[in-house]
Amino acid sequence: MIALIAPLVQEAAPVVSAPFFSLDPSGTPDVLGAWLISLFTLSVFSFLYRDNPFYKLAEHFFVGLSTAYFTLQYYEEGVLQPIYEWIHAAHATPEGALVNLGGLPIEPSTAIALRVGAGVFGLMLLFRMIRPNSWAPRWPLAIMVGVYAALKMTGETQSKFVILLGEQFNKALYDPAALSWSEATRIEQTGLYFTFARLVFITGLICALGHFMFTLKRTKGLQAVSRIGVITLMITFGSMFGFTVLGRIALLIERVNDLDRYTAPAYSLAAVDASGSGGSLLLTPPLLLGALIVALLALGAIQRRRPATPPPAAAGPG
Amino acid sequence: MKREIPIALTVLCGLAIVWSFFTPSPYADAVNSELNTWALVFFSVAFLLGIGNLVRISLKQIAAGHADAVFKVVLLVVLFGYLGVGLLEIHQQRLGLFGSSEGRVVGLGGHGERALRDWIYRKSFVPLQATMFSLLAFYIASAAFRAFRARSLESTLLLAAGTIVMLGQVPLGDQLTGGLASRALAFLMVHVNGAGQTAIIIGATLGVLATGLRIVLGIERSYLSD
Amino acid sequence: MSLPPLPGQVAASHAGAAGRVWEWMDGWAGLAAWIDTDKLPTLVAIVVFGALMFVYQRRAKRGQEITIRRIAGLDAMDEAIGRATEMGRPVLYVPGIDEIKEIQTIYSMMILRHVARKTAEYGTDLIVPVRDSIVMTFAEEAVKGGCLDAGRPDAFVKDNIRYLSNEQFAYCAGVAGIMARERPAANIMLGMFFAESLILAETGFLSGAIQVAGTAKQHQLPFFVAACDYTIMGEEYFAVTAYLTREPNLLATIRAGDVIKIAAIVLLVLGIGLATVSAGEPGIQWVDVMRRSLGVSAGGGGDA
Amino acid sequence: MATLGDLDRRWIFLAMGLLVVGMYAAGVKADLPSSPYVDSFYRTVEELPPRSIVLLSADFDPASAAELLPMYTGVIHHLLARKLRIVNTATWPAAPPYIRQEFARIAPLYGAVYGEDWVELGFKPGDDVAMGIIAQSLQNAFPTESRDGRSYADVPLLREVGAGMQGIDLLVTMSAGYPGILEWIAQVGGRYDVPIVCGTTAVQTPDIFAFYPRQVRGFLGAATGATQYLQLVDEVTTDAGVTAIKEENQRRMQVQSWGHVLIIGLIVLGNVIYFRGKRAPR
């Protein structure tokens, strides 16, 4: 096992010293942080063996922290700034000066009135906590639904329908000279390849659109169009499948890389002496915690297989 | 009364946004920007309401002596602990904490306004979320062996295209196929996947347009019945 | 694809008819103060689509038949329920894992009612595991309604609508448990799914059940196609709901969508033909006028 | 199907785990051939005249930082090396710490002065709504910059950016999902004449091809795109940091190769067993 792990340690310059605790974001990662990261990462990976207290701890810590994290963001940027600080700033504008609202200069008093209105409607939303189906929270919700629906409808129809169609007629797409990019292979530069590629694109697009038509009579022609459309869609889903595999494995590799960083001597429990040696590998966060989790899970497994003897007071996990 | 006013508000605000989208005037921009900010405030308040739900369910489970009660306690301690740290850091200027004063923000250890919050975030939120997603690499491997079958033309094409894409993305793929994989990948992605995605996006956008129109014209009422 | 130049100037020569139309459009741009002419095509698209929806909805309400073609996924679903009946084993219906406000979950409830009617007729058990307590109440209503439609209200078993957990992976473990213990012969998974779709499809495949899955969002479809016997893809999901419910609003939207797609295809064929003919030609060609009429040449950073 | 069902999937988990750790320990590096869409991302930045202003939006979080952070670091090096000025925003709440962390390390290398060469405006909640406000009037979206709290008008760089993206020469977004590149296209591409390039996670990359090469001038797809782009940026920057990240990514791509070969092998093996089992007499 050691032989396999040993090469992991041959970093370009092994980190020999790291602060125990430091808030500096761009400094060398601190030791306390290394222990926390290793504990959380290995606890989540332990779910692959089976659901166990380590995973439950990590999961509940995550739900609590992420809820609090997003709450703070939305409190600061969605409530504090647009209402409290905006009214504060509008209040402090000198006499006669105007406030800029989306490019339109307006009276500070109007600006304040508008945001007080927003605050009142926001409070009406809080009524849901007291009386869920009272009329008050419906007003702000209705405004929000109307604004989001209209925003999506206009923006997306423009860029994902009208312009997306219009861009298909750009002459540059049909000019073979538009083919040259620095490393195009010889075949890719030929006119034949270009025409074939454009034909594949156009037939695929038209047939895939044709497949998603449901109220036309199913003539022979439409069935053929639908067939080619399904083939195009299946290759599209195949490429999405390939990219999903790429993405998930990239994440796994990054986790391994992160743990590898904390196998450096500086993070080991055994102190690194002046000459830079010591800091044995086995006492570094990933390996020590990994061994601990495996041992406890193994203990639990053994206990489950021996039902006869009463489980000891400290029942194994799981 | 309980339904007419909300629907009127939806239609009014929806049409105001549509009007501001098509009209090139400063008034349109002002209306657009103010309505956007109102929607943003309500979105944030609605999010804050969501927390109440989580806390209520957790407390109920702790009181009922649920098997995971101790973990629910951990959840609440972390939730309110981090909220406390965050609120102190947000309002440190007014409260004169960590050396900050009226005009100046110093933050804990002089590392700026969000020092402690960001530290906790980097050392717990980051590894947890990243590792949770990386579990899927294992689940895909298991499903690949036990469930992905070339049972029909469709699934065969899908697995074949997936294989080309997987090979074309990595150096080994080109070494194994003599450089063919990455060229096949480029062709497949730009010309076949490009066509398929364009058709899917056009279809989806027509769906968004249909629901958007029904909401803005007040025909769609389902969102009110919650 | 070489990189077309950044928003450069229009070619000097405005020769030919197309050029004159181009200049007329320039003049027109400044005129209408109340509307941004680049966005005129978007306004036309929205108004035309709205008008089509309105017309077809009125026709559908007056009973005029809008036929939706038979979706292959529906045949697969009926076949799966039939096989479960033959083997005397239950049907499992997973309505996605999103909340009721997601449109796909609402439509999944409508399809659930159709499935419940079939299972009530055949006298087969129907198990519906849910991840959200509000969706559970809607699911109970749907299954109760389905049993009533089949004229067998007694077929409704309240315990078969089960709230497992609202945590994603715990819900999957719960569904896997049902698959292992009660061994359903048919798994129908319709609604909004996320990363767990992979685990549900794999567990279902191994339990030997016929699997029919469907979702409108494309990101989970690759795993469903690879692991399930039949998949209802993207917009087919909405077409299935319209086919089953005959609901005028939905029928009208699909009919309007078809008409717009036909128009888009005609536009595509015309535009691409013009673009191919005039590829590489300097100056303004008819295809550039066409692109500009779609509000592209100005907004999309285009060039002549 | 009995044989397949009996195999405990945890053996497959172990195989994937050991393969990734083992190949990572081997530490082999290999160069990647380029792709047309990565090449056009690089050339779109190269063709911007010096002192142009770029709106760089960090729209990702820790789960997607594995794929997007290397691109984000690479693009900051590239922009600063090309003497371009950067306005930083974020529409994901978990992104601002990354802006601070990267610029704290990279800006001094190119002598970039805060407030003149780059500015940090921080997170804006509201998804599409936020993007609509940012594009429509940056000042209205961010009355104050988020590092020292100075008001918009006091920052020399921001004075050159008016309403309606006026003054912005390129929009770069590192996009992990919603809100991201597709919403930037809807809110900005549909209204203002600003070229857009982006970096995306693997899951979202296939969608972007529908908008390439016109609405999205170029893009970096997943870890592969990141590595290809870093190979290009490494040639124009002298900083050892870029070379280190490039080599780290090349090392990861080698491990990625084995991961993909394993998945392909499992699919083929699974199908062989399945079809042989089907044809064997019952």
PDB file of N, CA, C and O in Angstrom, chain D residues 125-152:
ATOM      1  N   PRO D 125     -27.724  38.760  -6.562  1.00  0.00           N
ATOM      2  CA  PRO D 125     -28.735  37.689  -6.628  1.00  0.00           C
ATOM      3  C   PRO D 125     -29.819  38.024  -7.648  1.00  0.00           C
ATOM      4  O   PRO D 125     -29.929  39.176  -8.072  1.00  0.00           O
ATOM      5  N   GLY D 126     -30.623  37.000  -8.041  1.00  0.00           N
ATOM      6  CA  GLY D 126     -31.773  37.272  -8.913  1.00  0.00           C
ATOM      7  C   GLY D 126     -31.638  36.612 -10.277  1.00  0.00           C
ATOM      8  O   GLY D 126     -32.494  36.773 -11.133  1.00  0.00           O
ATOM      9  N   ASP D 127     -30.580  35.814 -10.523  1.00  0.00           N
ATOM     10  CA  ASP D 127     -30.437  35.051 -11.784  1.00  0.00           C
ATOM     11  C   ASP D 127     -30.675  35.932 -13.011  1.00  0.00           C
ATOM     12  O   ASP D 127     -30.049  36.963 -13.153  1.00  0.00           O
ATOM     13  N   ASP D 128     -31.640  35.546 -13.913  1.00  0.00           N
ATOM     14  CA  ASP D 128     -31.844  36.328 -15.164  1.00  0.00           C
ATOM     15  C   ASP D 128     -32.090  37.800 -14.810  1.00  0.00           C
ATOM     16  O   ASP D 128     -31.608  38.704 -15.476  1.00  0.00           O
ATOM     17  N   VAL D 129     -32.861  38.008 -13.726  1.00  0.00           N
ATOM     18  CA  VAL D 129     -33.196  39.392 -13.334  1.00  0.00           C
ATOM     19  C   VAL D 129     -31.906  40.177 -13.099  1.00  0.00           C
ATOM     20  O   VAL D 129     -31.714  41.276 -13.604  1.00  0.00           O
ATOM     21  N   ALA D 130     -30.967  39.529 -12.372  1.00  0.00           N
ATOM     22  CA  ALA D 130     -29.703  40.219 -12.061  1.00  0.00           C
ATOM     23  C   ALA D 130     -28.957  40.542 -13.365  1.00  0.00           C
ATOM     24  O   ALA D 130     -28.466  41.659 -13.566  1.00  0.00           O
ATOM     25  N   MET D 131     -28.924  39.556 -14.286  1.00  0.00           N
ATOM     26  CA  MET D 131     -28.195  39.789 -15.545  1.00  0.00           C
ATOM     27  C   MET D 131     -28.854  40.929 -16.326  1.00  0.00           C
ATOM     28  O   MET D 131     -28.179  41.772 -16.929  1.00  0.00           O
ATOM     29  N   GLY D 132     -30.189  40.957 -16.285  1.00  0.00           N
ATOM     30  CA  GLY D 132     -30.915  42.027 -16.991  1.00  0.00           C
ATOM     31  C   GLY D 132     -30.501  43.385 -16.452  1.00  0.00           C
ATOM     32  O   GLY D 132     -30.212  44.316 -17.210  1.00  0.00           O
ATOM     33  N   ILE D 133     -30.394  43.468 -15.101  1.00  0.00           N
ATOM     34  CA  ILE D 133     -30.031  44.765 -14.482  1.00  0.00           C
ATOM     35  C   ILE D 133     -28.578  45.110 -14.809  1.00  0.00           C
ATOM     36  O   ILE D 133     -28.263  46.237 -15.187  1.00  0.00           O
ATOM     37  N   ILE D 134     -27.679  44.086 -14.707  1.00  0.00           N
ATOM     38  CA  ILE D 134     -26.250  44.349 -14.976  1.00  0.00           C
ATOM     39  C   ILE D 134     -26.078  44.891 -16.392  1.00  0.00           C
ATOM     40  O   ILE D 134     -25.395  45.893 -16.621  1.00  0.00           O
ATOM     41  N   ALA D 135     -26.743  44.209 -17.373  1.00  0.00           N
ATOM     42  CA  ALA D 135     -26.570  44.621 -18.780  1.00  0.00           C
ATOM     43  C   ALA D 135     -27.214  45.989 -19.000  1.00  0.00           C
ATOM     44  O   ALA D 135     -26.666  46.865 -19.669  1.00  0.00           O
ATOM     45  N   GLN D 136     -28.328  46.200 -18.362  1.00  0.00           N
ATOM     46  CA  GLN D 136     -29.114  47.410 -18.621  1.00  0.00           C
ATOM     47  C   GLN D 136     -28.433  48.607 -17.976  1.00  0.00           C
ATOM     48  O   GLN D 136     -28.346  49.669 -18.588  1.00  0.00           O
ATOM     49  N   SER D 137     -27.898  48.450 -16.745  1.00  0.00           N
ATOM     50  CA  SER D 137     -27.155  49.582 -16.158  1.00  0.00           C
ATOM     51  C   SER D 137     -26.274  49.049 -15.034  1.00  0.00           C
ATOM     52  O   SER D 137     -26.759  48.725 -13.942  1.00  0.00           O
ATOM     53  N   LEU D 138     -24.954  48.939 -15.330  1.00  0.00           N
ATOM     54  CA  LEU D 138     -24.015  48.355 -14.364  1.00  0.00           C
ATOM     55  C   LEU D 138     -24.037  49.156 -13.062  1.00  0.00           C
ATOM     56  O   LEU D 138     -24.007  48.608 -11.971  1.00  0.00           O
ATOM     57  N   GLN D 139     -24.171  50.466 -13.213  1.00  0.00           N
ATOM     58  CA  GLN D 139     -24.156  51.322 -12.013  1.00  0.00           C
ATOM     59  C   GLN D 139     -25.363  51.033 -11.141  1.00  0.00           C
ATOM     60  O   GLN D 139     -25.263  50.957  -9.915  1.00  0.00           O
ATOM     61  N   ASN D 140     -26.503  50.805 -11.772  1.00  0.00           N
ATOM     62  CA  ASN D 140     -27.705  50.519 -10.978  1.00  0.00           C
ATOM     63  C   ASN D 140     -27.575  49.155 -10.299  1.00  0.00           C
ATOM     64  O   ASN D 140     -28.045  48.946  -9.188  1.00  0.00           O
ATOM     65  N   ALA D 141     -26.862  48.243 -10.996  1.00  0.00           N
ATOM     66  CA  ALA D 141     -26.714  46.901 -10.424  1.00  0.00           C
ATOM     67  C   ALA D 141     -25.738  46.922  -9.255  1.00  0.00           C
ATOM     68  O   ALA D 141     -25.954  46.253  -8.244  1.00  0.00           O
ATOM     69  N   PHE D 142     -24.677  47.728  -9.383  1.00  0.00           N
ATOM     70  CA  PHE D 142     -23.654  47.750  -8.319  1.00  0.00           C
ATOM     71  C   PHE D 142     -23.363  49.205  -7.924  1.00  0.00           C
ATOM     72  O   PHE D 142     -22.415  49.786  -8.431  1.00  0.00           O
ATOM     73  N   PRO D 143     -24.159  49.798  -7.061  1.00  0.00           N
ATOM     74  CA  PRO D 143     -23.885  51.187  -6.650  1.00  0.00           C
ATOM     75  C   PRO D 143     -22.478  51.336  -6.054  1.00  0.00           C
ATOM     76  O   PRO D 143     -21.840  52.370  -6.204  1.00  0.00           O
ATOM     77  N   THR D 144     -21.970  50.255  -5.389  1.00  0.00           N
ATOM     78  CA  THR D 144     -20.619  50.348  -4.803  1.00  0.00           C
ATOM     79  C   THR D 144     -19.817  49.113  -5.213  1.00  0.00           C
ATOM     80  O   THR D 144     -20.401  48.045  -5.444  1.00  0.00           O
ATOM     81  N   GLU D 145     -18.499  49.257  -5.330  1.00  0.00           N
ATOM     82  CA  GLU D 145     -17.659  48.068  -5.615  1.00  0.00           C
ATOM     83  C   GLU D 145     -17.476  47.315  -4.292  1.00  0.00           C
ATOM     84  O   GLU D 145     -17.605  47.913  -3.212  1.00  0.00           O
ATOM     85  N   SER D 146     -17.226  46.012  -4.376  1.00  0.00           N
ATOM     86  CA  SER D 146     -17.423  45.203  -3.165  1.00  0.00           C
ATOM     87  C   SER D 146     -16.150  45.029  -2.335  1.00  0.00           C
ATOM     88  O   SER D 146     -16.205  44.440  -1.268  1.00  0.00           O
ATOM     89  N   ARG D 147     -15.001  45.565  -2.796  1.00  0.00           N
ATOM     90  CA  ARG D 147     -13.809  45.303  -1.975  1.00  0.00           C
ATOM     91  C   ARG D 147     -13.641  46.378  -0.907  1.00  0.00           C
ATOM     92  O   ARG D 147     -13.530  46.082   0.279  1.00  0.00           O
ATOM     93  N   ASP D 148     -13.651  47.638  -1.306  1.00  0.00           N
ATOM     94  CA  ASP D 148     -13.455  48.702  -0.299  1.00  0.00           C
ATOM     95  C   ASP D 148     -14.738  49.499  -0.081  1.00  0.00           C
ATOM     96  O   ASP D 148     -14.736  50.435   0.706  1.00  0.00           O
ATOM     97  N   GLY D 149     -15.816  49.176  -0.840  1.00  0.00           N
ATOM     98  CA  GLY D 149     -17.075  49.891  -0.619  1.00  0.00           C
ATOM     99  C   GLY D 149     -17.100  51.257  -1.264  1.00  0.00           C
ATOM    100  O   GLY D 149     -17.993  52.070  -0.973  1.00  0.00           O
ATOM    101  N   ARG D 150     -16.148  51.533  -2.186  1.00  0.00           N
ATOM    102  CA  ARG D 150     -16.162  52.877  -2.826  1.00  0.00           C
ATOM    103  C   ARG D 150     -17.365  52.951  -3.769  1.00  0.00           C
ATOM    104  O   ARG D 150     -17.743  51.946  -4.393  1.00  0.00           O
ATOM    105  N   SER D 151     -17.935  54.139  -3.913  1.00  0.00           N
ATOM    106  CA  SER D 151     -19.126  54.229  -4.778  1.00  0.00           C
ATOM    107  C   SER D 151     -18.684  54.147  -6.234  1.00  0.00           C
ATOM    108  O   SER D 151     -17.521  54.407  -6.590  1.00  0.00           O
ATOM    109  N   TYR D 152     -19.623  53.781  -7.087  1.00  0.00           N
ATOM    110  CA  TYR D 152     -19.375  53.476  -8.523  1.00  0.00           C
ATOM    111  C   TYR D 152     -18.610  54.617  -9.176  1.00  0.00           C
ATOM    112  O   TYR D 152     -17.621  54.416  -9.883  1.00  0.00           O
TER     113      TYR D 152
END
